GROMACS .gro file of N, CA and C in nm:
model
  360
    1UNK      N    1   0.754   0.050   1.368
    1UNK     CA    2   0.733  -0.007   1.236
    1UNK      C    3   0.830  -0.123   1.220
    2UNK      N    4   0.778  -0.230   1.169
    2UNK     CA    5   0.857  -0.353   1.155
    2UNK      C    6   0.896  -0.378   1.010
    3UNK      N    7   1.019  -0.425   0.991
    3UNK     CA    8   1.059  -0.472   0.858
    3UNK      C    9   1.028  -0.621   0.852
    4UNK      N   10   0.944  -0.660   0.758
    4UNK     CA   11   0.906  -0.800   0.742
    4UNK      C   12   0.995  -0.864   0.636
    5UNK      N   13   1.028  -0.990   0.659
    5UNK     CA   14   1.102  -1.064   0.559
    5UNK      C   15   1.012  -1.087   0.439
    6UNK      N   16   1.071  -1.078   0.322
    6UNK     CA   17   0.997  -1.103   0.200
    6UNK      C   18   0.952  -1.248   0.199
    7UNK      N   19   0.824  -1.270   0.182
    7UNK     CA   20   0.769  -1.405   0.170
    7UNK      C   21   0.746  -1.432   0.022
    8UNK      N   22   0.803  -1.539  -0.027
    8UNK     CA   23   0.783  -1.574  -0.168
    8UNK      C   24   0.635  -1.603  -0.191
    9UNK      N   25   0.569  -1.526  -0.277
    9UNK     CA   26   0.427  -1.552  -0.303
    9UNK      C   27   0.409  -1.683  -0.380
   10UNK      N   28   0.331  -1.772  -0.322
   10UNK     CA   29   0.303  -1.901  -0.384
   10UNK      C   30   0.154  -1.931  -0.371
   11UNK      N   31   0.112  -2.034  -0.438
   11UNK     CA   32  -0.029  -2.073  -0.429
   11UNK      C   33  -0.067  -2.110  -0.285
   12UNK      N   34   0.025  -2.171  -0.212
   12UNK     CA   35  -0.007  -2.215  -0.075
   12UNK      C   36  -0.029  -2.098   0.020
   13UNK      N   37   0.032  -1.982  -0.007
   13UNK     CA   38   0.007  -1.865   0.079
   13UNK      C   39  -0.081  -1.761   0.008
   14UNK      N   40  -0.153  -1.808  -0.093
   14UNK     CA   41  -0.246  -1.724  -0.170
   14UNK      C   42  -0.175  -1.606  -0.236
   15UNK      N   43  -0.046  -1.624  -0.268
   15UNK     CA   44   0.036  -1.524  -0.336
   15UNK      C   45   0.052  -1.396  -0.255
   16UNK      N   46   0.046  -1.407  -0.123
   16UNK     CA   47   0.058  -1.291  -0.034
   16UNK      C   48   0.203  -1.268   0.008
   17UNK      N   49   0.234  -1.143   0.041
   17UNK     CA   50   0.368  -1.104   0.084
   17UNK      C   51   0.383  -1.098   0.235
   18UNK      N   52   0.271  -1.093   0.306
   18UNK     CA   53   0.272  -1.079   0.452
   18UNK      C   54   0.202  -1.199   0.515
   19UNK      N   55   0.212  -1.208   0.646
   19UNK     CA   56   0.151  -1.319   0.720
   19UNK      C   57  -0.002  -1.313   0.711
   20UNK      N   58  -0.064  -1.426   0.733
   20UNK     CA   59  -0.210  -1.437   0.722
   20UNK      C   60  -0.282  -1.346   0.820
   21UNK      N   61  -0.225  -1.323   0.939
   21UNK     CA   62  -0.293  -1.236   1.036
   21UNK      C   63  -0.306  -1.094   0.983
   22UNK      N   64  -0.206  -1.045   0.912
   22UNK     CA   65  -0.216  -0.911   0.852
   22UNK      C   66  -0.306  -0.914   0.729
   23UNK      N   67  -0.287  -1.013   0.644
   23UNK     CA   68  -0.364  -1.022   0.519
   23UNK      C   69  -0.514  -1.033   0.545
   24UNK      N   70  -0.552  -1.094   0.655
   24UNK     CA   71  -0.694  -1.118   0.684
   24UNK      C   72  -0.755  -1.015   0.778
   25UNK      N   73  -0.679  -0.918   0.820
   25UNK     CA   74  -0.730  -0.813   0.909
   25UNK      C   75  -0.803  -0.708   0.824
   26UNK      N   76  -0.930  -0.686   0.850
   26UNK     CA   77  -1.010  -0.595   0.766
   26UNK      C   78  -0.968  -0.449   0.778
   27UNK      N   79  -0.885  -0.416   0.874
   27UNK     CA   80  -0.837  -0.278   0.889
   27UNK      C   81  -0.697  -0.257   0.832
   28UNK      N   82  -0.637  -0.363   0.776
   28UNK     CA   83  -0.502  -0.355   0.722
   28UNK      C   84  -0.509  -0.351   0.569
   29UNK      N   85  -0.430  -0.259   0.512
   29UNK     CA   86  -0.425  -0.240   0.368
   29UNK      C   87  -0.279  -0.231   0.325
   30UNK      N   88  -0.255  -0.238   0.194
   30UNK     CA   89  -0.118  -0.248   0.144
   30UNK      C   90  -0.095  -0.145   0.033
   31UNK      N   91   0.024  -0.086   0.036
   31UNK     CA   92   0.059   0.017  -0.062
   31UNK      C   93   0.198  -0.013  -0.115
   32UNK      N   94   0.213  -0.015  -0.247
   32UNK     CA   95   0.344  -0.038  -0.310
   32UNK      C   96   0.394   0.093  -0.368
   33UNK      N   97   0.524   0.115  -0.355
   33UNK     CA   98   0.586   0.235  -0.411
   33UNK      C   99   0.733   0.206  -0.436
   34UNK      N  100   0.798   0.297  -0.504
   34UNK     CA  101   0.942   0.283  -0.526
   34UNK      C  102   1.017   0.296  -0.394
   35UNK      N  103   1.122   0.219  -0.380
   35UNK     CA  104   1.205   0.224  -0.259
   35UNK      C  105   1.256   0.366  -0.233
   36UNK      N  106   1.282   0.441  -0.338
   36UNK     CA  107   1.333   0.578  -0.322
   36UNK      C  108   1.233   0.670  -0.252
   37UNK      N  109   1.106   0.630  -0.243
   37UNK     CA  110   1.005   0.710  -0.173
   37UNK      C  111   0.993   0.677  -0.025
   38UNK      N  112   1.067   0.578   0.021
   38UNK     CA  113   1.055   0.527   0.158
   38UNK      C  114   1.071   0.637   0.263
   39UNK      N  115   1.181   0.709   0.260
   39UNK     CA  116   1.206   0.813   0.362
   39UNK      C  117   1.103   0.925   0.355
   40UNK      N  118   1.064   0.962   0.236
   40UNK     CA  119   0.963   1.067   0.220
   40UNK      C  120   0.831   1.026   0.284
   41UNK      N  121   0.792   0.901   0.267
   41UNK     CA  122   0.668   0.852   0.327
   41UNK      C  123   0.678   0.855   0.479
   42UNK      N  124   0.791   0.814   0.532
   42UNK     CA  125   0.808   0.818   0.677
   42UNK      C  126   0.805   0.960   0.732
   43UNK      N  127   0.857   1.055   0.654
   43UNK     CA  128   0.863   1.194   0.700
   43UNK      C  129   0.735   1.273   0.676
   44UNK      N  130   0.669   1.253   0.562
   44UNK     CA  131   0.554   1.336   0.528
   44UNK      C  132   0.425   1.258   0.504
   45UNK      N  133   0.433   1.125   0.506
   45UNK     CA  134   0.314   1.044   0.486
   45UNK      C  135   0.294   1.005   0.340
   46UNK      N  136   0.184   0.937   0.316
   46UNK     CA  137   0.147   0.893   0.182
   46UNK      C  138   0.078   1.009   0.111
   47UNK      N  139   0.135   1.052   0.000
   47UNK     CA  140   0.080   1.166  -0.073
   47UNK      C  141   0.037   1.122  -0.212
   48UNK      N  142  -0.069   1.182  -0.265
   48UNK     CA  143  -0.111   1.148  -0.401
   48UNK      C  144  -0.008   1.194  -0.503
   49UNK      N  145  -0.002   1.124  -0.615
   49UNK     CA  146   0.094   1.157  -0.721
   49UNK      C  147   0.075   1.299  -0.772
   50UNK      N  148  -0.045   1.354  -0.759
   50UNK     CA  149  -0.071   1.491  -0.807
   50UNK      C  150   0.013   1.594  -0.730
   51UNK      N  151   0.065   1.557  -0.614
   51UNK     CA  152   0.153   1.647  -0.539
   51UNK      C  153   0.288   1.663  -0.608
   52UNK      N  154   0.321   1.567  -0.697
   52UNK     CA  155   0.453   1.564  -0.758
   52UNK      C  156   0.452   1.588  -0.908
   53UNK      N  157   0.339   1.559  -0.972
   53UNK     CA  158   0.330   1.581  -1.117
   53UNK      C  159   0.187   1.618  -1.152
   54UNK      N  160   0.170   1.709  -1.247
   54UNK     CA  161   0.036   1.762  -1.278
   54UNK      C  162  -0.065   1.658  -1.323
   55UNK      N  163  -0.021   1.554  -1.391
   55UNK     CA  164  -0.116   1.454  -1.441
   55UNK      C  165  -0.130   1.335  -1.347
   56UNK      N  166  -0.077   1.346  -1.225
   56UNK     CA  167  -0.083   1.236  -1.128
   56UNK      C  168  -0.220   1.223  -1.063
   57UNK      N  169  -0.246   1.106  -1.009
   57UNK     CA  170  -0.372   1.081  -0.940
   57UNK      C  171  -0.385   1.170  -0.817
   58UNK      N  172  -0.509   1.202  -0.782
   58UNK     CA  173  -0.536   1.286  -0.666
   58UNK      C  174  -0.575   1.203  -0.544
   59UNK      N  175  -0.551   1.075  -0.553
   59UNK     CA  176  -0.583   0.982  -0.445
   59UNK      C  177  -0.461   0.893  -0.420
   60UNK      N  178  -0.462   0.825  -0.307
   60UNK     CA  179  -0.360   0.724  -0.278
   60UNK      C  180  -0.431   0.589  -0.275
   61UNK      N  181  -0.377   0.492  -0.346
   61UNK     CA  182  -0.442   0.361  -0.352
   61UNK      C  183  -0.381   0.266  -0.250
   62UNK      N  184  -0.469   0.186  -0.191
   62UNK     CA  185  -0.429   0.083  -0.095
   62UNK      C  186  -0.502  -0.045  -0.132
   63UNK      N  187  -0.426  -0.152  -0.150
   63UNK     CA  188  -0.485  -0.281  -0.184
   63UNK      C  189  -0.540  -0.348  -0.059
   64UNK      N  190  -0.648  -0.425  -0.077
   64UNK     CA  191  -0.706  -0.499   0.034
   64UNK      C  192  -0.615  -0.613   0.078
   65UNK      N  193  -0.540  -0.668  -0.015
   65UNK     CA  194  -0.443  -0.774   0.014
   65UNK      C  195  -0.314  -0.741  -0.060
   66UNK      N  196  -0.204  -0.789  -0.008
   66UNK     CA  197  -0.076  -0.756  -0.070
   66UNK      C  198  -0.064  -0.809  -0.213
   67UNK      N  199  -0.143  -0.909  -0.247
   67UNK     CA  200  -0.141  -0.960  -0.384
   67UNK      C  201  -0.178  -0.851  -0.483
   68UNK      N  202  -0.262  -0.757  -0.441
   68UNK     CA  203  -0.299  -0.646  -0.527
   68UNK      C  204  -0.181  -0.557  -0.562
   69UNK      N  205  -0.080  -0.556  -0.477
   69UNK     CA  206   0.040  -0.476  -0.504
   69UNK      C  207   0.128  -0.541  -0.610
   70UNK      N  208   0.117  -0.672  -0.624
   70UNK     CA  209   0.204  -0.741  -0.719
   70UNK      C  210   0.177  -0.698  -0.862
   71UNK      N  211   0.052  -0.679  -0.899
   71UNK     CA  212   0.022  -0.637  -1.036
   71UNK      C  213   0.071  -0.496  -1.061
   72UNK      N  214   0.057  -0.407  -0.962
   72UNK     CA  215   0.109  -0.271  -0.978
   72UNK      C  216   0.261  -0.273  -0.988
   73UNK      N  217   0.323  -0.357  -0.906
   73UNK     CA  218   0.468  -0.365  -0.908
   73UNK      C  219   0.516  -0.410  -1.045
   74UNK      N  220   0.451  -0.510  -1.100
   74UNK     CA  221   0.495  -0.562  -1.228
   74UNK      C  222   0.470  -0.464  -1.342
   75UNK      N  223   0.360  -0.392  -1.337
   75UNK     CA  224   0.324  -0.303  -1.447
   75UNK      C  225   0.393  -0.167  -1.438
   76UNK      N  226   0.389  -0.105  -1.321
   76UNK     CA  227   0.437   0.032  -1.308
   76UNK      C  228   0.584   0.043  -1.271
   77UNK      N  229   0.637  -0.059  -1.203
   77UNK     CA  230   0.771  -0.047  -1.148
   77UNK      C  231   0.865  -0.155  -1.201
   78UNK      N  232   0.845  -0.194  -1.324
   78UNK     CA  233   0.926  -0.298  -1.384
   78UNK      C  234   1.074  -0.264  -1.374
   79UNK      N  235   1.153  -0.357  -1.324
   79UNK     CA  236   1.299  -0.344  -1.309
   79UNK      C  237   1.341  -0.238  -1.208
   80UNK      N  238   1.254  -0.201  -1.117
   80UNK     CA  239   1.288  -0.104  -1.014
   80UNK      C  240   1.267  -0.167  -0.876
   81UNK      N  241   1.339  -0.117  -0.778
   81UNK     CA  242   1.325  -0.168  -0.642
   81UNK      C  243   1.204  -0.103  -0.577
   82UNK      N  244   1.117  -0.187  -0.521
   82UNK     CA  245   0.995  -0.137  -0.459
   82UNK      C  246   0.988  -0.180  -0.313
   83UNK      N  247   0.901  -0.115  -0.241
   83UNK     CA  248   0.870  -0.151  -0.103
   83UNK      C  249   0.717  -0.158  -0.093
   84UNK      N  250   0.668  -0.255  -0.016
   84UNK     CA  251   0.525  -0.269   0.009
   84UNK      C  252   0.501  -0.241   0.156
   85UNK      N  253   0.418  -0.143   0.183
   85UNK     CA  254   0.382  -0.106   0.320
   85UNK      C  255   0.253  -0.177   0.360
   86UNK      N  256   0.247  -0.219   0.485
   86UNK     CA  257   0.122  -0.265   0.547
   86UNK      C  258   0.079  -0.155   0.642
   87UNK      N  259  -0.043  -0.104   0.624
   87UNK     CA  260  -0.092   0.008   0.706
   87UNK      C  261  -0.227  -0.027   0.767
   88UNK      N  262  -0.260   0.046   0.872
   88UNK     CA  263  -0.389   0.024   0.938
   88UNK      C  264  -0.471   0.153   0.933
   89UNK      N  265  -0.595   0.140   0.887
   89UNK     CA  266  -0.693   0.249   0.893
   89UNK      C  267  -0.802   0.207   0.991
   90UNK      N  268  -0.837   0.296   1.081
   90UNK     CA  269  -0.946   0.270   1.175
   90UNK      C  270  -1.049   0.381   1.159
   91UNK      N  271  -1.175   0.345   1.145
   91UNK     CA  272  -1.284   0.442   1.133
   91UNK      C  273  -1.260   0.543   1.022
   92UNK      N  274  -1.226   0.494   0.904
   92UNK     CA  275  -1.204   0.581   0.789
   92UNK      C  276  -1.338   0.634   0.740
   93UNK      N  277  -1.349   0.764   0.728
   93UNK     CA  278  -1.472   0.829   0.686
   93UNK      C  279  -1.505   0.789   0.541
   94UNK      N  280  -1.621   0.729   0.516
   94UNK     CA  281  -1.657   0.684   0.381
   94UNK      C  282  -1.654   0.793   0.274
   95UNK      N  283  -1.674   0.918   0.312
   95UNK     CA  284  -1.671   1.024   0.210
   95UNK      C  285  -1.530   1.051   0.158
   96UNK      N  286  -1.429   0.997   0.224
   96UNK     CA  287  -1.290   1.015   0.179
   96UNK      C  288  -1.238   0.895   0.102
   97UNK      N  289  -1.326   0.798   0.076
   97UNK     CA  290  -1.281   0.671   0.017
   97UNK      C  291  -1.367   0.633  -0.102
   98UNK      N  292  -1.301   0.584  -0.206
   98UNK     CA  293  -1.371   0.518  -0.316
   98UNK      C  294  -1.325   0.373  -0.314
   99UNK      N  295  -1.420   0.281  -0.300
   99UNK     CA  296  -1.385   0.139  -0.293
   99UNK      C  297  -1.403   0.073  -0.429
  100UNK      N  298  -1.301   0.003  -0.471
  100UNK     CA  299  -1.302  -0.076  -0.593
  100UNK      C  300  -1.291  -0.224  -0.551
  101UNK      N  301  -1.306  -0.317  -0.646
  101UNK     CA  302  -1.304  -0.458  -0.608
  101UNK      C  303  -1.178  -0.505  -0.534
  102UNK      N  304  -1.061  -0.457  -0.573
  102UNK     CA  305  -0.938  -0.508  -0.512
  102UNK      C  306  -0.860  -0.404  -0.432
  103UNK      N  307  -0.906  -0.280  -0.435
  103UNK     CA  308  -0.834  -0.175  -0.363
  103UNK      C  309  -0.927  -0.059  -0.331
  104UNK      N  310  -0.878   0.028  -0.246
  104UNK     CA  311  -0.954   0.149  -0.216
  104UNK      C  312  -0.866   0.269  -0.248
  105UNK      N  313  -0.931   0.379  -0.280
  105UNK     CA  314  -0.863   0.504  -0.313
  105UNK      C  315  -0.900   0.606  -0.207
  106UNK      N  316  -0.799   0.660  -0.139
  106UNK     CA  317  -0.822   0.753  -0.030
  106UNK      C  318  -0.791   0.895  -0.078
  107UNK      N  319  -0.890   0.984  -0.058
  107UNK     CA  320  -0.878   1.124  -0.102
  107UNK      C  321  -0.826   1.213   0.011
  108UNK      N  322  -0.792   1.335  -0.026
  108UNK     CA  323  -0.759   1.441   0.069
  108UNK      C  324  -0.637   1.411   0.156
  109UNK      N  325  -0.546   1.329   0.105
  109UNK     CA  326  -0.422   1.296   0.177
  109UNK      C  327  -0.448   1.246   0.319
  110UNK      N  328  -0.562   1.179   0.339
  110UNK     CA  329  -0.591   1.119   0.469
  110UNK      C  330  -0.487   1.009   0.494
  111UNK      N  331  -0.426   1.011   0.611
  111UNK     CA  332  -0.319   0.917   0.644
  111UNK      C  333  -0.371   0.799   0.725
  112UNK      N  334  -0.305   0.683   0.709
  112UNK     CA  335  -0.343   0.569   0.793
  112UNK      C  336  -0.314   0.599   0.939
  113UNK      N  337  -0.384   0.529   1.027
  113UNK     CA  338  -0.359   0.545   1.170
  113UNK      C  339  -0.223   0.491   1.210
  114UNK      N  340  -0.174   0.394   1.133
  114UNK     CA  341  -0.047   0.330   1.169
  114UNK      C  342   0.018   0.271   1.044
  115UNK      N  343   0.150   0.287   1.035
  115UNK     CA  344   0.227   0.209   0.939
  115UNK      C  345   0.279   0.089   1.018
  116UNK      N  346   0.225  -0.026   0.989
  116UNK     CA  347   0.258  -0.147   1.064
  116UNK      C  348   0.398  -0.194   1.030
  117UNK      N  349   0.428  -0.196   0.901
  117UNK     CA  350   0.558  -0.242   0.858
  117UNK      C  351   0.569  -0.242   0.707
  118UNK      N  352   0.675  -0.303   0.659
  118UNK     CA  353   0.702  -0.305   0.515
  118UNK      C  354   0.787  -0.426   0.481
  119UNK      N  355   0.789  -0.458   0.353
  119UNK     CA  356   0.885  -0.556   0.300
  119UNK      C  357   0.930  -0.505   0.165
  120UNK      N  358   1.046  -0.553   0.124
  120UNK     CA  359   1.097  -0.513  -0.008
  120UNK      C  360   1.150  -0.632  -0.083
   0.00000   0.00000   0.00000
């Protein structure tokens, strides 16, 4: 897993946090979370919020592009340190996924095939 340097999101890079090769790969998705969850994710994987609190979501969301993480970061994690993961899913079973316009929701704690890297 690689630590990527934070790229300042600008209009010229389409407000993305990662390089164009990752952003344009149809098998790469992005997940934002609090920095304090970093070690837990490495040890046990990406878990739905319902594992930690009764009213939490039962899915894990992954943005199609890292720009999708920026709105979550600003709304949910205001004034907190976050990390954005780039992950790869290969041959994800459609019955485990709900696709929305800017992100997908993965059910049943299905894990990505690879955690490519992260930036903070």
